[in-house]
JSON list of C-alpha atoms in Angstrom, two decimals:
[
{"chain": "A", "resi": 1, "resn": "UNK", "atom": "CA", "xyz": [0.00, 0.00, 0.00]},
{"chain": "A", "resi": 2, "resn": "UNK", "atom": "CA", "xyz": [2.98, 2.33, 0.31]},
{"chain": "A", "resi": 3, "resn": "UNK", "atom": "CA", "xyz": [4.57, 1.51, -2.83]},
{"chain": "A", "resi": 4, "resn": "UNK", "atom": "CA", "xyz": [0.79, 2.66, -4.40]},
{"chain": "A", "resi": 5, "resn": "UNK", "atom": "CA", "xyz": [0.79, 5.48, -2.74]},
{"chain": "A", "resi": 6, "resn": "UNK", "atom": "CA", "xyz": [-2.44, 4.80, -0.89]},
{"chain": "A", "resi": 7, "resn": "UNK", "atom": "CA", "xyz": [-2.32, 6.84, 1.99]},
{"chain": "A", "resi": 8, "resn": "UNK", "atom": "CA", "xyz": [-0.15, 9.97, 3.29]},
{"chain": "A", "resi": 9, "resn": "UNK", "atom": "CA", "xyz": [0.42, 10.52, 6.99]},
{"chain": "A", "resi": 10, "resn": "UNK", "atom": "CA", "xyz": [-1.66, 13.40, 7.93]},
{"chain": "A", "resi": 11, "resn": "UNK", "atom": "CA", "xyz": [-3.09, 15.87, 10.89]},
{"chain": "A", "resi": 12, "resn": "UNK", "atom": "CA", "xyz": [-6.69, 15.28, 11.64]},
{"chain": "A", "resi": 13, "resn": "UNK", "atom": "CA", "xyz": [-8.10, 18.84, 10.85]},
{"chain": "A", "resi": 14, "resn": "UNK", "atom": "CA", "xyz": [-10.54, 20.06, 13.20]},
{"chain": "A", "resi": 15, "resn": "UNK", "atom": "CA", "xyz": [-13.86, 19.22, 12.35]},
{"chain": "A", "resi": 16, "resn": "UNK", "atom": "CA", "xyz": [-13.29, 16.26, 10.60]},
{"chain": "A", "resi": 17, "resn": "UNK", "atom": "CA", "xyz": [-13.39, 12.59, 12.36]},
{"chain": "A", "resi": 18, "resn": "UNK", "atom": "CA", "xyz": [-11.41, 9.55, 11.07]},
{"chain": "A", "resi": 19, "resn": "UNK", "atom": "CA", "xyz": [-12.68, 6.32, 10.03]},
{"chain": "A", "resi": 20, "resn": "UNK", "atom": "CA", "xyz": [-11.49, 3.08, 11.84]},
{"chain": "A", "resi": 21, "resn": "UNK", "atom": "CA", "xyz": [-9.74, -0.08, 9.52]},
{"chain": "A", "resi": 22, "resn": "UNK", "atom": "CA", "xyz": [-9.23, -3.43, 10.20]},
{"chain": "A", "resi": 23, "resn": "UNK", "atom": "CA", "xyz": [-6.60, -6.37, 9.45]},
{"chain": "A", "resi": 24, "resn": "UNK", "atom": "CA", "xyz": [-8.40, -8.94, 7.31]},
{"chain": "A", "resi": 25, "resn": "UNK", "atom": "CA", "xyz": [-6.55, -12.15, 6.68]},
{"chain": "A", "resi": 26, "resn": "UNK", "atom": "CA", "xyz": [-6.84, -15.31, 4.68]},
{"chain": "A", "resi": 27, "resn": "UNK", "atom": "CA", "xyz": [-4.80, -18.42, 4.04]},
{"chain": "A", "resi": 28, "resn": "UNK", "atom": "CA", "xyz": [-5.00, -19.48, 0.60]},
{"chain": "A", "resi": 29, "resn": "UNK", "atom": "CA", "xyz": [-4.54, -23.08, -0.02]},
{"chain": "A", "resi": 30, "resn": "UNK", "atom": "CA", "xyz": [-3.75, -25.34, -2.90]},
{"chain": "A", "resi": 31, "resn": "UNK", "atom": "CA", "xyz": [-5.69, -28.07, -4.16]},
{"chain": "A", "resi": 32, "resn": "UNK", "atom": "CA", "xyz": [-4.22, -30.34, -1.65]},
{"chain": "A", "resi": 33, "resn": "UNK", "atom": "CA", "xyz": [-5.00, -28.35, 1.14]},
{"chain": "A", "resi": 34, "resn": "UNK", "atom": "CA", "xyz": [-1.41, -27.50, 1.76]},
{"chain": "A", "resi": 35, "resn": "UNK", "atom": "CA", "xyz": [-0.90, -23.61, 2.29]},
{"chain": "A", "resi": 36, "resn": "UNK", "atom": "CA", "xyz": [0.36, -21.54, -1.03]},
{"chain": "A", "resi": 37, "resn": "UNK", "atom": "CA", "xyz": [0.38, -18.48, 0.76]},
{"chain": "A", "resi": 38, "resn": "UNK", "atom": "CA", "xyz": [-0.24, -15.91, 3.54]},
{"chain": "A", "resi": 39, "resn": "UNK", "atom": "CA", "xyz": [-3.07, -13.04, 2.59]},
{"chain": "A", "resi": 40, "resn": "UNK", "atom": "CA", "xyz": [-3.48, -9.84, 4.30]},
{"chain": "A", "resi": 41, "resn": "UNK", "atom": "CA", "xyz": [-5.76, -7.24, 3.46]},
{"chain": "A", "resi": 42, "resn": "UNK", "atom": "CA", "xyz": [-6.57, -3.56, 5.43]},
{"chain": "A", "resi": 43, "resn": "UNK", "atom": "CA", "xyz": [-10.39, -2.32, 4.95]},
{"chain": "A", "resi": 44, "resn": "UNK", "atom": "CA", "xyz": [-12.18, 0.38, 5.43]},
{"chain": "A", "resi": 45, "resn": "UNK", "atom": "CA", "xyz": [-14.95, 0.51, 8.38]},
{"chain": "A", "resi": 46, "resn": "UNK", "atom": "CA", "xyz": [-17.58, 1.94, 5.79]},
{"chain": "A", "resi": 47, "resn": "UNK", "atom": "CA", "xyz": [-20.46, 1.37, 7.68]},
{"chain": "A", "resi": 48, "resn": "UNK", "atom": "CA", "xyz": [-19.26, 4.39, 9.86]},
{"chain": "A", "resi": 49, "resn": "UNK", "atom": "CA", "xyz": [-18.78, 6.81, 6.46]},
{"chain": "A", "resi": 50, "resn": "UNK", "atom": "CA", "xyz": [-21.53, 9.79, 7.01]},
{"chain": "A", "resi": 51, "resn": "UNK", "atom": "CA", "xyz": [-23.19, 10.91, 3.58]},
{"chain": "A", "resi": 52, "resn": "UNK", "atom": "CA", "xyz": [-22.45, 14.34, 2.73]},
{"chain": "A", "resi": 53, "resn": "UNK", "atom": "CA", "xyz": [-18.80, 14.21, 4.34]},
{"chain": "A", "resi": 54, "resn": "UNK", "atom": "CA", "xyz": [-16.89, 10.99, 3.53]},
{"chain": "A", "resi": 55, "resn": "UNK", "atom": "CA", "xyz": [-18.88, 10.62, 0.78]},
{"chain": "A", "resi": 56, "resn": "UNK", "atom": "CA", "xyz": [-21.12, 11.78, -1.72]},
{"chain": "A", "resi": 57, "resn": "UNK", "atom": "CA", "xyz": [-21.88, 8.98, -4.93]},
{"chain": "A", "resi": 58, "resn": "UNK", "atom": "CA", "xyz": [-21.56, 5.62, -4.68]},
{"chain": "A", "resi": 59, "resn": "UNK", "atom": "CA", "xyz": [-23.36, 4.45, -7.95]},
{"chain": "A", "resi": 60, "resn": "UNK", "atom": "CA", "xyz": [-20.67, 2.37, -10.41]},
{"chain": "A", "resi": 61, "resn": "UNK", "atom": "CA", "xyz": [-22.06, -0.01, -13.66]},
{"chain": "A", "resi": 62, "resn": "UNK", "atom": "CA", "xyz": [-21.92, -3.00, -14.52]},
{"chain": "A", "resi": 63, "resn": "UNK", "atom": "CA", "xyz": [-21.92, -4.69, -17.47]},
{"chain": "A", "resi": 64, "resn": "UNK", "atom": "CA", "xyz": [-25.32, -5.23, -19.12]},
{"chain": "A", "resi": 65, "resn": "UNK", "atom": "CA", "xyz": [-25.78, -9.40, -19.74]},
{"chain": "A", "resi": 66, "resn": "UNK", "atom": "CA", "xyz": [-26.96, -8.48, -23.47]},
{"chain": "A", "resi": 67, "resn": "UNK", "atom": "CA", "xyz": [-24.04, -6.52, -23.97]},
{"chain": "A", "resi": 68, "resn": "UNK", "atom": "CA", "xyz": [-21.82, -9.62, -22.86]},
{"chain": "A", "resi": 69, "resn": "UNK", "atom": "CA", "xyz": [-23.82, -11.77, -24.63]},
{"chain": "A", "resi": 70, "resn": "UNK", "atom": "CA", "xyz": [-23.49, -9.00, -27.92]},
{"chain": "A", "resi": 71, "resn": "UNK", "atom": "CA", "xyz": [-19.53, -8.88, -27.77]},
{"chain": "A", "resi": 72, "resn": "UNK", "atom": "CA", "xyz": [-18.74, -12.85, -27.46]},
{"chain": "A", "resi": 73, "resn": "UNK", "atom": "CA", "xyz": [-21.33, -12.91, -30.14]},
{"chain": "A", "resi": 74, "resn": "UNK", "atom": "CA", "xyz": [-19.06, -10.12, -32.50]},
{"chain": "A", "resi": 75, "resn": "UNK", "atom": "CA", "xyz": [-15.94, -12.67, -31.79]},
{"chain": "A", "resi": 76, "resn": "UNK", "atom": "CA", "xyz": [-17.53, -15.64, -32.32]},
{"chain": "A", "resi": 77, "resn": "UNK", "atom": "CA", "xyz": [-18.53, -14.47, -35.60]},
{"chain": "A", "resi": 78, "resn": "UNK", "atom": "CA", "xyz": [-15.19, -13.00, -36.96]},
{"chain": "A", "resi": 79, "resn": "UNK", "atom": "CA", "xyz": [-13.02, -15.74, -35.12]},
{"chain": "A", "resi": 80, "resn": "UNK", "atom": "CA", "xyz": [-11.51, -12.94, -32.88]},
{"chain": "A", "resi": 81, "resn": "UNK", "atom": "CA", "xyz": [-9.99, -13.82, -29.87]},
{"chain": "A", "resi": 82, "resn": "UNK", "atom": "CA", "xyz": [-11.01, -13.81, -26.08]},
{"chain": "A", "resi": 83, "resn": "UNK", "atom": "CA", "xyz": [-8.99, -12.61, -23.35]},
{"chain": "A", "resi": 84, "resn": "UNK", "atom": "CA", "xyz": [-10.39, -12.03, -19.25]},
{"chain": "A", "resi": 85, "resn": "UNK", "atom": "CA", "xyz": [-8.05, -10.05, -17.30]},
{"chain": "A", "resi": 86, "resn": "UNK", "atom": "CA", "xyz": [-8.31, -9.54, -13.95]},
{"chain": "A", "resi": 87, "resn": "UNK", "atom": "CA", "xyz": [-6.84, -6.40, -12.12]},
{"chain": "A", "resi": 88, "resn": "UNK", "atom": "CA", "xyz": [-5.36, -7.29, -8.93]},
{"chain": "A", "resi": 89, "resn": "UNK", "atom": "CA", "xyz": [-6.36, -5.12, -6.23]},
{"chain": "A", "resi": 90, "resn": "UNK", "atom": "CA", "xyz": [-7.91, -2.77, -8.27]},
{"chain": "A", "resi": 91, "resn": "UNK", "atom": "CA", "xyz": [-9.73, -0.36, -6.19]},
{"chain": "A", "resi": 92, "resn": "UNK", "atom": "CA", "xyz": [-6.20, 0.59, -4.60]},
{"chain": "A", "resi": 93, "resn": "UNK", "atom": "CA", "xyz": [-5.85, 2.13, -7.84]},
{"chain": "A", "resi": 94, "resn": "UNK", "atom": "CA", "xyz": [-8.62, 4.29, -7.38]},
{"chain": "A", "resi": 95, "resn": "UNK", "atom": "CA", "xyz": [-7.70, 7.70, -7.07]},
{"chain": "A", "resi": 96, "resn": "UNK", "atom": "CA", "xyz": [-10.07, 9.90, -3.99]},
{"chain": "A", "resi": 97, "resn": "UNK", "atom": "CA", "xyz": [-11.82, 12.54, -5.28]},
{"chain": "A", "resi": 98, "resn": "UNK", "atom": "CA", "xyz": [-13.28, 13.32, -1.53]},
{"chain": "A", "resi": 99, "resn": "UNK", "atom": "CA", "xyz": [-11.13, 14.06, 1.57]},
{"chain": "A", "resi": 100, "resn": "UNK", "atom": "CA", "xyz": [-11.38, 11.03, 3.79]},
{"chain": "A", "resi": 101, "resn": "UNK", "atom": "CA", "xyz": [-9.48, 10.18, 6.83]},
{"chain": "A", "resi": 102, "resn": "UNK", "atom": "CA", "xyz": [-8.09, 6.62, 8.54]},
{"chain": "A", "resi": 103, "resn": "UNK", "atom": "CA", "xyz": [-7.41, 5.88, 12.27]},
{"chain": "A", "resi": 104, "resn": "UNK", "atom": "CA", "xyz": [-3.86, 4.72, 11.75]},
{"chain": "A", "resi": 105, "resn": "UNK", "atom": "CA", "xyz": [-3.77, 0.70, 11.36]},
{"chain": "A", "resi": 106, "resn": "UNK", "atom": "CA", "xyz": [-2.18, -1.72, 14.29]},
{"chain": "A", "resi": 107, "resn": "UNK", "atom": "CA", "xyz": [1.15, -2.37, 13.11]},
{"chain": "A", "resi": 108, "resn": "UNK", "atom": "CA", "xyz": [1.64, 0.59, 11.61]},
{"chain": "A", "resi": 109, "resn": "UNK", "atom": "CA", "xyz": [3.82, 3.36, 12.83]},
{"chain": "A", "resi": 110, "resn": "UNK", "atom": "CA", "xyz": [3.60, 7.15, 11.65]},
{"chain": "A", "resi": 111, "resn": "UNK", "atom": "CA", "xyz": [7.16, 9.57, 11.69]},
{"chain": "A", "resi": 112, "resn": "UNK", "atom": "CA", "xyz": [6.26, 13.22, 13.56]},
{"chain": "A", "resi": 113, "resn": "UNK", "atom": "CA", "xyz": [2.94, 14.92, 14.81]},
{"chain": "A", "resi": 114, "resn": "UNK", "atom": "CA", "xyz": [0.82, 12.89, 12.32]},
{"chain": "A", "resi": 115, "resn": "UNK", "atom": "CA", "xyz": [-2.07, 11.36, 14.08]},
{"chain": "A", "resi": 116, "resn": "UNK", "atom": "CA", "xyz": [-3.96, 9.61, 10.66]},
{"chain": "A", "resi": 117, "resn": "UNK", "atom": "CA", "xyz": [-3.82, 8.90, 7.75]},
{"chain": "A", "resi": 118, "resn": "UNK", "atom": "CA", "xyz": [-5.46, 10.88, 4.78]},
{"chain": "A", "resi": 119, "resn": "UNK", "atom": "CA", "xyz": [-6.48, 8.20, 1.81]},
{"chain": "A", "resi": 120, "resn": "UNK", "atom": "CA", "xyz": [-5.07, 8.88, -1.85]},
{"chain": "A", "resi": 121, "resn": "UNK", "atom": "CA", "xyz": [-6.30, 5.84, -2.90]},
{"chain": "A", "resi": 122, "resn": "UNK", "atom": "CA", "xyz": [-9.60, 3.92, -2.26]},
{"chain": "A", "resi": 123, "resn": "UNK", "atom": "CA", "xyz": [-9.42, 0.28, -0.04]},
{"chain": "A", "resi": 124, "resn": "UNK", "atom": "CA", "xyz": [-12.13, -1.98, 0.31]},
{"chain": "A", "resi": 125, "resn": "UNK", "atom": "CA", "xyz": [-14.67, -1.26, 2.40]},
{"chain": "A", "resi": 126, "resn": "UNK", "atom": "CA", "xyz": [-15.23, 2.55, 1.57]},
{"chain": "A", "resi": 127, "resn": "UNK", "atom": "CA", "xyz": [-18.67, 3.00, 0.36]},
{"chain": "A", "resi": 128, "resn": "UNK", "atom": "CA", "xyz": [-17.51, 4.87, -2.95]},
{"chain": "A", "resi": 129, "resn": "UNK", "atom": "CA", "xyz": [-14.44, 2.16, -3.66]},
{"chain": "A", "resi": 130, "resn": "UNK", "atom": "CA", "xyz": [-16.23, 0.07, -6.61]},
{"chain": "A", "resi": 131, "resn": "UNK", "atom": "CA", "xyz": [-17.51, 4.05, -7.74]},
{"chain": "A", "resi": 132, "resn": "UNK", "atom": "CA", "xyz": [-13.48, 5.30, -7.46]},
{"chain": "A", "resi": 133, "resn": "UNK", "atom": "CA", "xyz": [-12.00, 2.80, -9.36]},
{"chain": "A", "resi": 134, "resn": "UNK", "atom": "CA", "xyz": [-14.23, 2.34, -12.09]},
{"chain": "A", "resi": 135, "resn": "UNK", "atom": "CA", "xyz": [-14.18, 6.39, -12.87]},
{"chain": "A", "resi": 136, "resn": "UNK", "atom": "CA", "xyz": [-10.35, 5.90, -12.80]},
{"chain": "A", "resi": 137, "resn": "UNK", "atom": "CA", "xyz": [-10.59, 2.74, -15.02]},
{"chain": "A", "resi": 138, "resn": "UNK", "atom": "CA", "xyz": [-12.79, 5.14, -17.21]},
{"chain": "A", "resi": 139, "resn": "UNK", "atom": "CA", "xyz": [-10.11, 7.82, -17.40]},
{"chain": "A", "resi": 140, "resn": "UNK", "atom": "CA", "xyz": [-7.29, 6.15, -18.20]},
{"chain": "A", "resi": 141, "resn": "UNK", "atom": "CA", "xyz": [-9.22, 4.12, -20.82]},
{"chain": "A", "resi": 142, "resn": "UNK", "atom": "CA", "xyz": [-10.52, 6.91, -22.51]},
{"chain": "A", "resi": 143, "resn": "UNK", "atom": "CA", "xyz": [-7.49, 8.70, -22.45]},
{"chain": "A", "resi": 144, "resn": "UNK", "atom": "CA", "xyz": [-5.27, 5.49, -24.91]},
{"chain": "A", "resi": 145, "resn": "UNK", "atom": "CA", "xyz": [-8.33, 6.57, -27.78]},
{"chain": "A", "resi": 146, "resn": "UNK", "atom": "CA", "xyz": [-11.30, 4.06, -26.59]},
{"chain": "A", "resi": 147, "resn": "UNK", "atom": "CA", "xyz": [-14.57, 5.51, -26.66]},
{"chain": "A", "resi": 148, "resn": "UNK", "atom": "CA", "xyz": [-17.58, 4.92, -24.63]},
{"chain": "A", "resi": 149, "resn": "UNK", "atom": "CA", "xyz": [-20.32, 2.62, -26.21]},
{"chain": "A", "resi": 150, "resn": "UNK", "atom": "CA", "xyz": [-23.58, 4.54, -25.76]},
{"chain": "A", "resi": 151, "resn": "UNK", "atom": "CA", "xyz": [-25.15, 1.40, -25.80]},
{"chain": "A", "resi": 152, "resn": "UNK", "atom": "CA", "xyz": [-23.48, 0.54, -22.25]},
{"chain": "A", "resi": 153, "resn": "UNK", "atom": "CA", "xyz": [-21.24, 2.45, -20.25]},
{"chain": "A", "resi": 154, "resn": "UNK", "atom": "CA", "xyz": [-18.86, -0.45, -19.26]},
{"chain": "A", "resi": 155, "resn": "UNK", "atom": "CA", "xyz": [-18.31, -1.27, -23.12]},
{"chain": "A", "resi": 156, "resn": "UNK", "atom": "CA", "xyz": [-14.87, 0.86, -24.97]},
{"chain": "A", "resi": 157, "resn": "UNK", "atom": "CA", "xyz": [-14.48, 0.98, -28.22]},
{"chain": "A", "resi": 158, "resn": "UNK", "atom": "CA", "xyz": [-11.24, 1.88, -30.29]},
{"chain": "A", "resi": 159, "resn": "UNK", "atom": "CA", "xyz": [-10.75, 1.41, -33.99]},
{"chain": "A", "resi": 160, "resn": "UNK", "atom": "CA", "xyz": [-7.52, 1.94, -35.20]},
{"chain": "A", "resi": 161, "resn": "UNK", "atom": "CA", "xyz": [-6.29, 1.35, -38.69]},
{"chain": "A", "resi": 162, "resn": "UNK", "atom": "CA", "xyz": [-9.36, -0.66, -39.19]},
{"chain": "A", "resi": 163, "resn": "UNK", "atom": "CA", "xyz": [-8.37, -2.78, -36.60]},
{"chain": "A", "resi": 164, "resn": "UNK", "atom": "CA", "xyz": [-11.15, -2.74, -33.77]},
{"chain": "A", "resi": 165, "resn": "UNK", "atom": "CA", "xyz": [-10.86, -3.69, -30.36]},
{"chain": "A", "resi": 166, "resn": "UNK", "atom": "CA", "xyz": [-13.98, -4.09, -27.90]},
{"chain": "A", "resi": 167, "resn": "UNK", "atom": "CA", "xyz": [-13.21, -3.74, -23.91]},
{"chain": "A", "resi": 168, "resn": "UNK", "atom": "CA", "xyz": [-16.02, -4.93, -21.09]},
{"chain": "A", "resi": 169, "resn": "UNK", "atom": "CA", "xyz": [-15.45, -3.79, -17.52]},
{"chain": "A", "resi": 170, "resn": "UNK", "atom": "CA", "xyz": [-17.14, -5.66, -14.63]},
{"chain": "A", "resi": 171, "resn": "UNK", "atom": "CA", "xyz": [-15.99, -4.24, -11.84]},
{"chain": "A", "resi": 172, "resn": "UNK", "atom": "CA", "xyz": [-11.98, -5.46, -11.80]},
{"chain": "A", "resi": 173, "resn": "UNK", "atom": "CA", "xyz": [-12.83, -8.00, -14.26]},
{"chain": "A", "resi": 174, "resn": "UNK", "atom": "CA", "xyz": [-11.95, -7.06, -18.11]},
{"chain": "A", "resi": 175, "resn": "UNK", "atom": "CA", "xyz": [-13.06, -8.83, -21.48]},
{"chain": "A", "resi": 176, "resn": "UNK", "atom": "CA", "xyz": [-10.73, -7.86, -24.53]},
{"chain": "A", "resi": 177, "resn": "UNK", "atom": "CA", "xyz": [-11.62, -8.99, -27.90]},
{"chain": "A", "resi": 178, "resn": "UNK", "atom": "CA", "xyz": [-10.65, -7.75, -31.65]},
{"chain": "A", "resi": 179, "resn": "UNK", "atom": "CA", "xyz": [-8.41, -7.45, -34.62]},
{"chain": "A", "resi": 180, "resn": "UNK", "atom": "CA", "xyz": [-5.62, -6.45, -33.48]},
{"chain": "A", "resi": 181, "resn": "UNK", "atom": "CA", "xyz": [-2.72, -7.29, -30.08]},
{"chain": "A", "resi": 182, "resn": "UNK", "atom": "CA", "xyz": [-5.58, -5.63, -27.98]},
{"chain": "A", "resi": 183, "resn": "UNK", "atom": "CA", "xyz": [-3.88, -6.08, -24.49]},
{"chain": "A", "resi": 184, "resn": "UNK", "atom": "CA", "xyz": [-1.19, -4.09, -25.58]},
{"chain": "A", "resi": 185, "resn": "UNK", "atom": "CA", "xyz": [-3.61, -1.32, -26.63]},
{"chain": "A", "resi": 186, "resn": "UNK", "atom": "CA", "xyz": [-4.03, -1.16, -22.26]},
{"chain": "A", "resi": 187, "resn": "UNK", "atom": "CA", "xyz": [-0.85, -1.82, -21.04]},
{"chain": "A", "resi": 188, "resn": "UNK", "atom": "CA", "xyz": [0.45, -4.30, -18.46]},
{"chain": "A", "resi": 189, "resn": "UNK", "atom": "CA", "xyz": [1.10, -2.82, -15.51]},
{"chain": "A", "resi": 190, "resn": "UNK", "atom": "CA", "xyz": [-2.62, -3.06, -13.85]},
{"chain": "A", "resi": 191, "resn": "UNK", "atom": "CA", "xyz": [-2.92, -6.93, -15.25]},
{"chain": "A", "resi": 192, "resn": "UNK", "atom": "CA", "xyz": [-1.67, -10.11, -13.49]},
{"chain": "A", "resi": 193, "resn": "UNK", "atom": "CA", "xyz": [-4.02, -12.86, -14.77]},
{"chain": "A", "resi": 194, "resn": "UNK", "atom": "CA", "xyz": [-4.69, -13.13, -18.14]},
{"chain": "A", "resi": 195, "resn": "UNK", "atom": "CA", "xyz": [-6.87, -16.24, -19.28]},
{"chain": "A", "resi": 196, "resn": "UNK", "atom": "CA", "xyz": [-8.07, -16.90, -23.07]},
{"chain": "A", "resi": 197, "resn": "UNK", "atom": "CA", "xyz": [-12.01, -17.72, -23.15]}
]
């Protein structure tokens, strides 16, 4: 979370109240049942968020099934190819647009006269998190030349030298089909799974 930037250490300004976090962990296990790894995650008590102050929207699509249905459809029919990509973490990529405040974690220790910690980034549990990162999804897509089906507002379009390329977001999962190398019309550096349909 500190190499993403999520947080900065902060001074609670007067007036404003901080909302508590907790340590969430899981044990992931292999088929056999023996342990592959150690999982920790730090979310956000949202259920204590006040509208109006920590918050404001909290509205974020989803995919419509027809338009699903429509795009595997458009790549069945000219033999394109599938690919689901999943964005790890995602709403830690989610940049705040609202000033929201963290009690400071167990475990972790602030430098100075900070008392909290201001968020930068969404986490899980804050009411607008899913709202956050799909806005910032939106912005970064739109910004590499994909345009916004007004058909459905989780479907992106880009045609480039008649190659097109057809993008579905569902929250941090991502459909890619078309003509052309389409992941590399996003980048790599939000993707860690990529499976072919």
């Amino acid at each position: 979370m500190r190499l993403r930037g999520v947080f900065r250490a902060a001074k609670l300004p007067n007036g404003q109240r901080a909302i508590g976090t907790k340590w969430v962990f899981k044990i992931k296990r292999k088929a056999d049942g023996s342990i592959e790894k150690y999982k920790a995650r730090l979310v956000a008590k949202g259920f204590k968020q006040k509208y109006g102050i920590d918050y404001t929207e909290t509205f974020s699509p989803v995919v419509k099934y027809v338009t699903l249905r429509m795009v595997i459809a458009i790549a069945k029919y000219f033999g394109w190819p599938l690919d689901q990509l999943d964005v790890v973490t995602a709403f830690l990529y989610g940049i705040m647009k609202e000033q929201v405040f963290c009690i400071v974690p167990e475990g972790v220790e602030l430098d100075g006269n900070f008392d909290c910690l201001e968020l930068v980034k969404a986490i899980y549990g804050l009411k607008q998190a899913s709202r956050v990162w799909n806005e910032t999804f939106d912005e970064f897509v739109c910004s590499i030349g994909f345009q916004v089906s007004a058909f459905d507002p989780c479907l992106y379009i880009k045609v480039v030298d008649g190659h097109c390329v057809l993008v579905l977001v569902y929250v941090d999962d991502v459909l890619i089909t078309g003509t052309a190398s389409a992941r590399s019309f996003l980048g790599s550096s939000w993707w860690t799974a990529q499976t072919a349909v």
